[in-house]
């Protein structure tokens, strides 16, 4: 109910309720997400530092710095992914616990209003929807936002012009995607309706199988299933195919932005407004700006 509700306040309260029994773990997850973005930014700083300070002349120093960085990156990345996974599993456990406690407290008549398939769907599909499409997306949005802020601050410190260029192109990406919002919504609703009809057809086959065999209605029933099967095939392709096309367009724009950033930087180097090391650092950090916007668009 809350996920279908459009009120941001109720959705915010829903997230608070999901993590209220796991506040410490949730807080640690956020800290590790921020730490990972900081380490990702250090990669850009390291790139700039190596080339501008001529550390390439000292191979031993370069090897030590790179090995230390890779070690830190591995530790932070592993911890961040593991703790987030633990948090999601804890929330999944709590949701399942709430469900079976709720069902156990009902009377027999209330419990029997739902058949076993509906109950199984709640315990599996609906709980997973909350975890994958809500909790994961909330954490991803937080991670992308931190990455966008840190990357923007770093690039702005070196070249405000390049940052403005990146943000302009990135928000064009969001605008292009927003044009197709209603079409995407329609495709998704058609897909859900087709899936619902397909599942109902399979359920009817199971429920009426003995009658079908007795009355020799196999062909009639298979013809009906063929229609629903064709509908689910077409709606799935229409929905997922269109999403893939938009995702490919977003990826193309992100690649174009990366190479245009390099060309823009070369011009600034020509006018002594940027160094080679700084350009390499900006090129590395540009992903921290480009990818969040592209992911928002997707």
mmCIF file of C-alpha atoms in Angstrom:
data_model
loop_
_atom_site.group_PDB
_atom_site.id
_atom_site.type_symbol
_atom_site.label_atom_id
_atom_site.label_comp_id
_atom_site.label_asym_id
_atom_site.label_seq_id
_atom_site.Cartn_x
_atom_site.Cartn_y
_atom_site.Cartn_z
ATOM 1 C CA UNK A 1 0.000 0.000 0.000
ATOM 2 C CA UNK A 2 2.754 2.460 0.944
ATOM 3 C CA UNK A 3 4.767 1.751 -2.218
ATOM 4 C CA UNK A 4 1.709 2.547 -4.361
ATOM 5 C CA UNK A 5 0.994 5.725 -2.399
ATOM 6 C CA UNK A 6 2.356 8.880 -4.028
ATOM 7 C CA UNK A 7 2.745 10.844 -0.785
ATOM 8 C CA UNK A 8 6.503 11.370 -0.106
ATOM 9 C CA UNK A 9 5.876 11.795 3.632
ATOM 10 C CA UNK A 10 4.330 8.338 3.962
ATOM 11 C CA UNK A 11 7.100 6.780 1.879
ATOM 12 C CA UNK A 12 9.688 8.453 4.122
ATOM 13 C CA UNK A 13 7.961 7.095 7.226
ATOM 14 C CA UNK A 14 7.879 3.663 5.602
ATOM 15 C CA UNK A 15 11.669 3.696 5.151
ATOM 16 C CA UNK A 16 12.059 4.803 8.774
ATOM 17 C CA UNK A 17 9.896 1.884 9.939
ATOM 18 C CA UNK A 18 11.910 -0.573 7.854
ATOM 19 C CA UNK A 19 15.218 0.416 9.466
ATOM 20 C CA UNK A 20 14.081 1.349 12.982
ATOM 21 C CA UNK A 21 15.097 -2.078 14.341
ATOM 22 C CA UNK A 22 18.420 -1.898 12.512
ATOM 23 C CA UNK A 23 19.464 1.722 13.077
ATOM 24 C CA UNK A 24 23.103 0.956 13.890
ATOM 25 C CA UNK A 25 23.512 -1.295 10.850
ATOM 26 C CA UNK A 26 21.778 1.296 8.648
ATOM 27 C CA UNK A 27 24.054 4.067 9.960
ATOM 28 C CA UNK A 28 27.164 1.913 9.365
ATOM 29 C CA UNK A 29 25.934 1.216 5.823
ATOM 30 C CA UNK A 30 25.613 4.945 5.104
ATOM 31 C CA UNK A 31 29.106 5.608 6.520
ATOM 32 C CA UNK A 32 30.599 2.871 4.340
ATOM 33 C CA UNK A 33 28.772 4.203 1.270
ATOM 34 C CA UNK A 34 30.286 7.646 1.921
ATOM 35 C CA UNK A 35 33.703 6.030 2.545
ATOM 36 C CA UNK A 36 33.522 4.208 -0.773
ATOM 37 C CA UNK A 37 32.788 7.474 -2.607
ATOM 38 C CA UNK A 38 35.728 9.132 -0.844
ATOM 39 C CA UNK A 39 38.033 6.283 -1.902
ATOM 40 C CA UNK A 40 36.685 6.579 -5.453
ATOM 41 C CA UNK A 41 37.559 10.288 -5.373
ATOM 42 C CA UNK A 42 41.051 9.474 -4.086
ATOM 43 C CA UNK A 43 41.586 7.568 -7.329
ATOM 44 C CA UNK A 44 41.204 10.839 -9.250
ATOM 45 C CA UNK A 45 43.447 12.731 -6.837
ATOM 46 C CA UNK A 46 46.077 9.992 -7.081
ATOM 47 C CA UNK A 47 45.955 10.094 -10.878
ATOM 48 C CA UNK A 48 46.540 13.854 -10.909
ATOM 49 C CA UNK A 49 49.244 13.669 -8.231
ATOM 50 C CA UNK A 50 51.241 10.973 -10.020
ATOM 51 C CA UNK A 51 51.460 12.781 -13.356
ATOM 52 C CA UNK A 52 51.902 16.349 -12.122
ATOM 53 C CA UNK A 53 54.528 15.539 -9.500
ATOM 54 C CA UNK A 54 56.507 13.231 -11.785
ATOM 55 C CA UNK A 55 56.279 10.220 -9.490
ATOM 56 C CA UNK A 56 56.531 8.093 -12.597
ATOM 57 C CA UNK A 57 60.312 8.612 -12.329
ATOM 58 C CA UNK A 58 60.267 6.713 -9.037
ATOM 59 C CA UNK A 59 58.880 3.280 -9.857
ATOM 60 C CA UNK A 60 59.231 1.941 -6.312
ATOM 61 C CA UNK A 61 57.256 4.866 -4.822
ATOM 62 C CA UNK A 62 54.585 4.497 -7.503
ATOM 63 C CA UNK A 63 54.206 0.768 -6.819
ATOM 64 C CA UNK A 64 53.873 1.331 -3.046
ATOM 65 C CA UNK A 65 51.257 4.084 -3.502
ATOM 66 C CA UNK A 66 49.223 2.023 -5.968
ATOM 67 C CA UNK A 67 49.361 -1.119 -3.795
ATOM 68 C CA UNK A 68 48.255 0.816 -0.698
ATOM 69 C CA UNK A 69 45.398 2.407 -2.615
ATOM 70 C CA UNK A 70 44.261 -0.940 -4.067
ATOM 71 C CA UNK A 71 44.332 -2.480 -0.592
ATOM 72 C CA UNK A 72 42.213 0.322 0.867
ATOM 73 C CA UNK A 73 39.839 0.165 -2.110
ATOM 74 C CA UNK A 74 39.401 -3.602 -1.734
ATOM 75 C CA UNK A 75 38.697 -3.383 2.012
ATOM 76 C CA UNK A 76 36.218 -0.486 1.789
ATOM 77 C CA UNK A 77 34.443 -1.883 -1.276
ATOM 78 C CA UNK A 78 34.078 -5.348 0.265
ATOM 79 C CA UNK A 79 32.865 -4.020 3.619
ATOM 80 C CA UNK A 80 30.371 -1.667 1.976
ATOM 81 C CA UNK A 81 28.806 -4.359 -0.205
ATOM 82 C CA UNK A 82 28.739 -6.928 2.605
ATOM 83 C CA UNK A 83 27.182 -4.629 5.222
ATOM 84 C CA UNK A 84 24.512 -3.396 2.778
ATOM 85 C CA UNK A 85 23.667 -7.020 1.961
ATOM 86 C CA UNK A 86 23.420 -7.841 5.674
ATOM 87 C CA UNK A 87 21.095 -4.847 6.170
ATOM 88 C CA UNK A 88 18.812 -5.935 3.318
ATOM 89 C CA UNK A 89 18.630 -9.475 4.670
ATOM 90 C CA UNK A 90 17.804 -8.203 8.174
ATOM 91 C CA UNK A 91 14.974 -6.098 6.751
ATOM 92 C CA UNK A 92 13.751 -9.085 4.716
ATOM 93 C CA UNK A 93 13.730 -11.185 7.911
ATOM 94 C CA UNK A 94 11.720 -8.508 9.758
ATOM 95 C CA UNK A 95 9.169 -8.229 6.945
ATOM 96 C CA UNK A 96 8.662 -11.995 6.831
ATOM 97 C CA UNK A 97 8.375 -12.069 10.621
ATOM 98 C CA UNK A 98 5.694 -9.361 10.554
ATOM 99 C CA UNK A 99 3.808 -11.297 7.878
ATOM 100 C CA UNK A 100 3.670 -14.670 9.596
ATOM 101 C CA UNK A 101 2.879 -13.094 12.972
ATOM 102 C CA UNK A 102 0.045 -11.189 11.300
ATOM 103 C CA UNK A 103 -1.319 -14.359 9.667
ATOM 104 C CA UNK A 104 -0.986 -16.377 12.891
ATOM 105 C CA UNK A 105 -3.091 -13.802 14.768
ATOM 106 C CA UNK A 106 -6.036 -14.068 12.326
ATOM 107 C CA UNK A 107 -9.092 -16.220 12.781
ATOM 108 C CA UNK A 108 -9.742 -19.199 10.506
ATOM 109 C CA UNK A 109 -12.317 -17.414 8.326
ATOM 110 C CA UNK A 110 -10.042 -14.415 7.745
ATOM 111 C CA UNK A 111 -7.049 -16.638 6.984
ATOM 112 C CA UNK A 112 -8.952 -18.733 4.422
ATOM 113 C CA UNK A 113 -9.959 -15.676 2.393
ATOM 114 C CA UNK A 114 -6.578 -15.955 0.665
ATOM 115 C CA UNK A 115 -5.420 -19.104 -1.062
ATOM 116 C CA UNK A 116 -1.908 -20.485 -0.637
ATOM 117 C CA UNK A 117 -0.596 -18.953 -3.885
ATOM 118 C CA UNK A 118 -1.500 -15.430 -2.715
ATOM 119 C CA UNK A 119 0.175 -16.009 0.651
ATOM 120 C CA UNK A 120 3.298 -17.418 -0.997
ATOM 121 C CA UNK A 121 3.357 -14.396 -3.319
ATOM 122 C CA UNK A 122 3.375 -12.047 -0.320
ATOM 123 C CA UNK A 123 6.193 -13.919 1.411
ATOM 124 C CA UNK A 124 8.338 -14.102 -1.718
ATOM 125 C CA UNK A 125 7.554 -11.674 -4.527
ATOM 126 C CA UNK A 126 6.120 -8.763 -2.552
ATOM 127 C CA UNK A 127 8.812 -8.855 0.142
ATOM 128 C CA UNK A 128 11.502 -9.008 -2.551
ATOM 129 C CA UNK A 129 9.887 -6.048 -4.337
ATOM 130 C CA UNK A 130 10.212 -4.005 -1.141
ATOM 131 C CA UNK A 131 13.871 -5.017 -0.725
ATOM 132 C CA UNK A 132 15.007 -4.773 -4.346
ATOM 133 C CA UNK A 133 12.854 -1.925 -5.685
ATOM 134 C CA UNK A 134 12.648 0.201 -2.559
ATOM 135 C CA UNK A 135 15.409 -0.399 0.009
ATOM 136 C CA UNK A 136 18.121 -1.028 -2.602
ATOM 137 C CA UNK A 137 17.023 1.954 -4.680
ATOM 138 C CA UNK A 138 17.040 4.245 -1.618
ATOM 139 C CA UNK A 139 20.602 3.186 -0.776
ATOM 140 C CA UNK A 140 21.644 3.521 -4.434
ATOM 141 C CA UNK A 141 20.213 7.048 -4.640
ATOM 142 C CA UNK A 142 22.139 8.004 -1.485
ATOM 143 C CA UNK A 143 25.352 6.499 -2.909
ATOM 144 C CA UNK A 144 24.918 8.238 -6.277
ATOM 145 C CA UNK A 145 24.157 11.575 -4.603
ATOM 146 C CA UNK A 146 27.306 11.418 -2.449
ATOM 147 C CA UNK A 147 29.340 10.485 -5.538
ATOM 148 C CA UNK A 148 27.819 13.388 -7.498
ATOM 149 C CA UNK A 149 28.553 15.915 -4.723
ATOM 150 C CA UNK A 150 32.169 14.810 -4.131
ATOM 151 C CA UNK A 151 32.941 14.557 -7.855
ATOM 152 C CA UNK A 152 31.412 17.986 -8.528
ATOM 153 C CA UNK A 153 33.392 19.628 -5.712
ATOM 154 C CA UNK A 154 36.662 18.119 -6.967
ATOM 155 C CA UNK A 155 36.106 19.124 -10.604
ATOM 156 C CA UNK A 156 34.869 22.607 -9.612
ATOM 157 C CA UNK A 157 38.123 23.117 -7.676
ATOM 158 C CA UNK A 158 40.096 22.461 -10.870
ATOM 159 C CA UNK A 159 37.802 23.795 -13.597
ATOM 160 C CA UNK A 160 34.360 25.318 -13.097
ATOM 161 C CA UNK A 161 33.903 25.425 -16.887
ATOM 162 C CA UNK A 162 34.214 21.649 -17.247
ATOM 163 C CA UNK A 163 31.845 21.065 -14.322
ATOM 164 C CA UNK A 164 29.214 23.358 -15.863
ATOM 165 C CA UNK A 165 29.609 21.547 -19.174
ATOM 166 C CA UNK A 166 29.175 18.125 -17.519
ATOM 167 C CA UNK A 167 26.126 19.194 -15.518
ATOM 168 C CA UNK A 168 24.523 20.783 -18.581
ATOM 169 C CA UNK A 169 24.929 17.605 -20.655
ATOM 170 C CA UNK A 170 23.873 15.389 -17.764
ATOM 171 C CA UNK A 171 20.635 17.246 -17.125
ATOM 172 C CA UNK A 172 19.862 17.144 -20.855
ATOM 173 C CA UNK A 173 19.970 13.361 -20.422
ATOM 174 C CA UNK A 174 17.322 13.554 -17.688
ATOM 175 C CA UNK A 175 15.183 15.853 -19.839
ATOM 176 C CA UNK A 176 15.326 13.438 -22.793
ATOM 177 C CA UNK A 177 14.274 10.545 -20.558
ATOM 178 C CA UNK A 178 11.455 12.509 -18.930
ATOM 179 C CA UNK A 179 9.847 12.985 -22.370
ATOM 180 C CA UNK A 180 9.155 9.238 -22.481
ATOM 181 C CA UNK A 181 7.886 8.957 -18.886
ATOM 182 C CA UNK A 182 4.213 8.471 -19.808
ATOM 183 C CA UNK A 183 5.039 5.961 -22.517
ATOM 184 C CA UNK A 184 7.178 3.961 -20.099
ATOM 185 C CA UNK A 185 4.393 3.986 -17.525
ATOM 186 C CA UNK A 186 1.863 2.768 -20.095
ATOM 187 C CA UNK A 187 4.208 -0.018 -21.245
ATOM 188 C CA UNK A 188 4.779 -1.148 -17.667
ATOM 189 C CA UNK A 189 1.063 -1.187 -16.829
ATOM 190 C CA UNK A 190 0.325 -3.212 -19.976
ATOM 191 C CA UNK A 191 3.079 -5.646 -19.033
ATOM 192 C CA UNK A 192 1.693 -6.089 -15.505
ATOM 193 C CA UNK A 193 -1.834 -6.636 -16.832
ATOM 194 C CA UNK A 194 -0.595 -9.192 -19.385
ATOM 195 C CA UNK A 195 1.366 -11.002 -16.685
ATOM 196 C CA UNK A 196 -1.720 -11.064 -14.467
ATOM 197 C CA UNK A 197 -3.866 -12.539 -17.261
ATOM 198 C CA UNK A 198 -1.181 -15.101 -18.108
ATOM 199 C CA UNK A 199 -0.952 -16.292 -14.497
ATOM 200 C CA UNK A 200 -4.758 -16.495 -14.291
ATOM 201 C CA UNK A 201 -4.794 -18.643 -17.441
ATOM 202 C CA UNK A 202 -2.234 -21.053 -15.987
ATOM 203 C CA UNK A 203 -4.185 -21.178 -12.745
ATOM 204 C CA UNK A 204 -7.402 -21.992 -14.650
ATOM 205 C CA UNK A 205 -5.589 -24.790 -16.481
ATOM 206 C CA UNK A 206 -4.577 -26.360 -13.180
ATOM 207 C CA UNK A 207 -8.006 -25.916 -11.622
ATOM 208 C CA UNK A 208 -10.046 -27.163 -14.595
ATOM 209 C CA UNK A 209 -7.673 -29.790 -16.003
ATOM 210 C CA UNK A 210 -9.897 -32.791 -15.255
ATOM 211 C CA UNK A 211 -12.931 -31.092 -16.865
ATOM 212 C CA UNK A 212 -10.852 -30.146 -19.895
ATOM 213 C CA UNK A 213 -9.826 -33.763 -20.427
ATOM 214 C CA UNK A 214 -13.350 -35.129 -19.883
ATOM 215 C CA UNK A 215 -14.926 -32.646 -22.341
ATOM 216 C CA UNK A 216 -12.027 -32.849 -24.862
ATOM 217 C CA UNK A 217 -11.410 -29.090 -24.681
ATOM 218 C CA UNK A 218 -7.623 -29.297 -24.978
ATOM 219 C CA UNK A 219 -7.490 -27.346 -28.257
ATOM 220 C CA UNK A 220 -9.869 -24.631 -27.016
ATOM 221 C CA UNK A 221 -7.861 -24.164 -23.852
ATOM 222 C CA UNK A 222 -4.512 -24.196 -25.693
ATOM 223 C CA UNK A 223 -5.833 -21.587 -28.148
ATOM 224 C CA UNK A 224 -6.729 -19.365 -25.199
ATOM 225 C CA UNK A 225 -3.295 -19.919 -23.648
ATOM 226 C CA UNK A 226 -1.666 -19.095 -27.011
ATOM 227 C CA UNK A 227 -3.425 -15.710 -27.021
ATOM 228 C CA UNK A 228 -2.263 -14.882 -23.470
ATOM 229 C CA UNK A 229 1.225 -16.216 -24.207
ATOM 230 C CA UNK A 230 1.445 -13.950 -27.272
ATOM 231 C CA UNK A 231 0.241 -10.979 -25.231
ATOM 232 C CA UNK A 232 2.849 -11.509 -22.530
ATOM 233 C CA UNK A 233 5.575 -11.896 -25.186
ATOM 234 C CA UNK A 234 4.593 -8.646 -26.947
ATOM 235 C CA UNK A 235 4.109 -6.598 -23.774
ATOM 236 C CA UNK A 236 7.414 -7.847 -22.309
ATOM 237 C CA UNK A 237 9.311 -6.929 -25.472
ATOM 238 C CA UNK A 238 7.554 -3.561 -25.702
ATOM 239 C CA UNK A 239 8.353 -2.745 -22.086
ATOM 240 C CA UNK A 240 11.847 -4.154 -21.666
ATOM 241 C CA UNK A 241 12.916 -3.416 -25.237
ATOM 242 C CA UNK A 242 12.046 0.263 -24.966
ATOM 243 C CA UNK A 243 13.877 0.506 -21.629
ATOM 244 C CA UNK A 244 16.972 -1.074 -23.224
ATOM 245 C CA UNK A 245 16.842 1.447 -26.073
ATOM 246 C CA UNK A 246 16.710 4.384 -23.644
ATOM 247 C CA UNK A 247 19.504 2.850 -21.564
ATOM 248 C CA UNK A 248 21.661 2.530 -24.690
ATOM 249 C CA UNK A 249 20.989 6.179 -25.568
ATOM 250 C CA UNK A 250 21.990 7.199 -22.034
ATOM 251 C CA UNK A 251 25.189 5.150 -22.288
ATOM 252 C CA UNK A 252 26.004 6.773 -25.644
ATOM 253 C CA UNK A 253 25.525 10.258 -24.155
ATOM 254 C CA UNK A 254 27.758 9.377 -21.194
ATOM 255 C CA UNK A 255 30.540 8.159 -23.523
ATOM 256 C CA UNK A 256 30.206 11.299 -25.651
ATOM 257 C CA UNK A 257 30.410 13.452 -22.516
ATOM 258 C CA UNK A 258 33.620 11.696 -21.428
ATOM 259 C CA UNK A 259 35.434 12.291 -24.724
ATOM 260 C CA UNK A 260 34.132 15.853 -25.047
ATOM 261 C CA UNK A 261 35.468 16.500 -21.527
ATOM 262 C CA UNK A 262 38.917 15.376 -22.688
ATOM 263 C CA UNK A 263 38.735 17.666 -25.734
ATOM 264 C CA UNK A 264 37.562 20.559 -23.553
ATOM 265 C CA UNK A 265 40.464 19.875 -21.174
ATOM 266 C CA UNK A 266 43.027 19.831 -23.996
ATOM 267 C CA UNK A 267 41.865 23.317 -25.006
ATOM 268 C CA UNK A 268 42.309 24.526 -21.398
ATOM 269 C CA UNK A 269 45.798 22.955 -21.287
ATOM 270 C CA UNK A 270 46.680 24.837 -24.473
ATOM 271 C CA UNK A 271 45.805 28.111 -22.716
ATOM 272 C CA UNK A 272 47.718 27.061 -19.555
ATOM 273 C CA UNK A 273 44.553 26.910 -17.459
ATOM 274 C CA UNK A 274 44.954 23.219 -16.686
ATOM 275 C CA UNK A 275 47.756 20.661 -16.371
ATOM 276 C CA UNK A 276 47.894 17.176 -17.864
ATOM 277 C CA UNK A 277 47.642 15.600 -14.401
ATOM 278 C CA UNK A 278 44.618 17.730 -13.524
ATOM 279 C CA UNK A 279 42.901 16.752 -16.775
ATOM 280 C CA UNK A 280 43.478 13.071 -16.021
ATOM 281 C CA UNK A 281 42.086 13.590 -12.528
ATOM 282 C CA UNK A 282 39.023 15.371 -13.953
ATOM 283 C CA UNK A 283 38.527 12.623 -16.550
ATOM 284 C CA UNK A 284 38.555 10.028 -13.778
ATOM 285 C CA UNK A 285 36.249 12.077 -11.518
ATOM 286 C CA UNK A 286 33.883 12.879 -14.400
ATOM 287 C CA UNK A 287 32.390 9.400 -13.971
ATOM 288 C CA UNK A 288 31.369 10.429 -10.450
ATOM 289 C CA UNK A 289 29.280 13.196 -12.031
ATOM 290 C CA UNK A 290 28.164 11.521 -15.256
ATOM 291 C CA UNK A 291 27.150 8.095 -13.925
ATOM 292 C CA UNK A 292 24.853 9.336 -11.105
ATOM 293 C CA UNK A 293 22.917 11.511 -13.562
ATOM 294 C CA UNK A 294 22.699 8.672 -16.107
ATOM 295 C CA UNK A 295 21.533 6.296 -13.366
ATOM 296 C CA UNK A 296 18.920 8.830 -12.220
ATOM 297 C CA UNK A 297 17.737 9.019 -15.821
ATOM 298 C CA UNK A 298 17.599 5.228 -16.145
#
